């Protein structure tokens, strides 16, 4: 063994004279590739198993309980026992994939047990988790190494005389991942341990493919296979420049701490790195699910439109240029689409019409597309099918946005970042349009300002978009400027509505507080009707104004209540000389305070003089020891203008609540706790949809929650008040479906999450009969 055998940086090219003829001998070239692939990939797998023991032991030592610890230790023993067997089978599968490639067969998709029968684990729920784990790491690796993979695919195509893509390459990430999955089926371990092994495979094998692919390219270039070709992916005008792949140990440059700086050529904005990673993982899951769908022949979610197309090996798949040309023709035809029904029909027919149109351009009957392009077509179709059913969007806006399916399909074919990055300009534009449309209704947009703007943008894309992705960023900037202008108007109206509601709430609360304080002092006391009227009307008005202006912790409030107490005491019969002396002493201060309060509520001056005269008569009688009964016989005051215009509203309202408390709200236990909890979780800014008894719908935004009455104030998109509801009223409306809470998550994110769940449930449904059959076989006694 030479020193170079263990050096991963050295490529064994054998003799130069032999290598020089590789370009002329395709079989020999592939043989050299095969030998190098088996050597390097097996070495990477060996590194994986050398680290598996330590990783599983570390997890076992940190386990929360004995059962989990035992699971990891059992896994360690099983990996040690089966290691050589798995390595040998991994190498065998890699070699078989070269044979299948030369024979024109695809990559094997399903592992088998040693008897050639399908493993029972496949019909269990864990099979989906396993296939997703493999497909996700494959998708991530393909995205990371797209440049070098493009070069390898072109060179292998050149020497094999067949079209080579990531999905059918004998050395691609898909082939490597599937070979390991088939080999690792030998392991009899629990799912958590199996997923740990896959994570190690991702780190040590998939992570080592960078250097392996560089070596393969170097081998083929040295052999004279397309030596002048640059290892870059073909790029159309307007599509973003692909990022250079990172080498192990490298980190992406960061201009802003904590942020990932995306391509500025396509108008990308800075995005949180963690959020970007989540999006990339979500996109990887989508690709994995679509790949699984192709592998098992199932459809993408119950719609025949998303079933994998029948592949005709005699028809060359459409290239990107042909796809875009066919889409441009369909895009022009879709300009006439207006209704939701028409949009839905376009969404369902798009794949069929695209293939038919492309076939016409070729002069053939129908056409083929590559697996990756078909996945993109189906994914965009599912996205717009979701939009046409999204309850967050009014029907008219669903139809309008649904017309964008073909432009977005062109974007997805031009730039794979559409589904992987939230900051993609086309995606940001769609999310902005959808967010603005959430609160739209015909009543709130009688001038058709918003509807007209959305229609203008949709038709601009249908008329003008060819392959320049910059149009999305320009339209986004234009729409956001429009939305900001309208938002400022709405914010001003909303502020006024909020201030008015807050003012009414504070006034009503002050009236009730003043009424309670007065009632505490007069309801159980005997006193002249004149004094009762004085306290319950003008003095109650004064209490309201003091509360509104100074608050209940102010000296003015305490003095006003003390006056009420002193006034009530002052008109009670005086039993002895000491009480009469005290009354005489407090009368000047009582008169001063009373005049100040009446002046504050703009009490008529004539009435003030008459009131003082009658009070003087009353108090003179109380100061006379011989007339203790005068308190109930005092002359009554007849006010010519009891409540001047300036305080009429306050006074009338106070009088209306003097004898009654605040109406009792429905008890919380009258509604299920889950609905109460749902209302309490509502945040200001949340949009909801009201449904009235006639079936009419009204959309409104939660603008304010009262700290006094706990009422919820709702306004429309123009900031005008729509309704206010108590917590119990809202909870009851939710329970009876009279109110629907609209989601705050951006449209694109909601759609992708829904598509992932849809594909998962479809796959699980496909596997259910097989699982039931397998369980029956196991349960049947032999």
Coordinates of C-alpha atoms in Angstrom, one line a residue, residues 773-782:
X773 CA -52.1 -6.6 5.8
X774 CA -48.7 -7.0 7.4
X775 CA -50.2 -6.9 10.9
X776 CA -52.7 -9.5 9.9
X777 CA -49.9 -11.8 8.7
X778 CA -48.0 -11.3 11.9
X779 CA -51.1 -11.9 14.0
X780 CA -52.2 -15.0 12.1
X781 CA -51.2 -18.2 13.9
X782 CA -49.2 -20.6 11.7

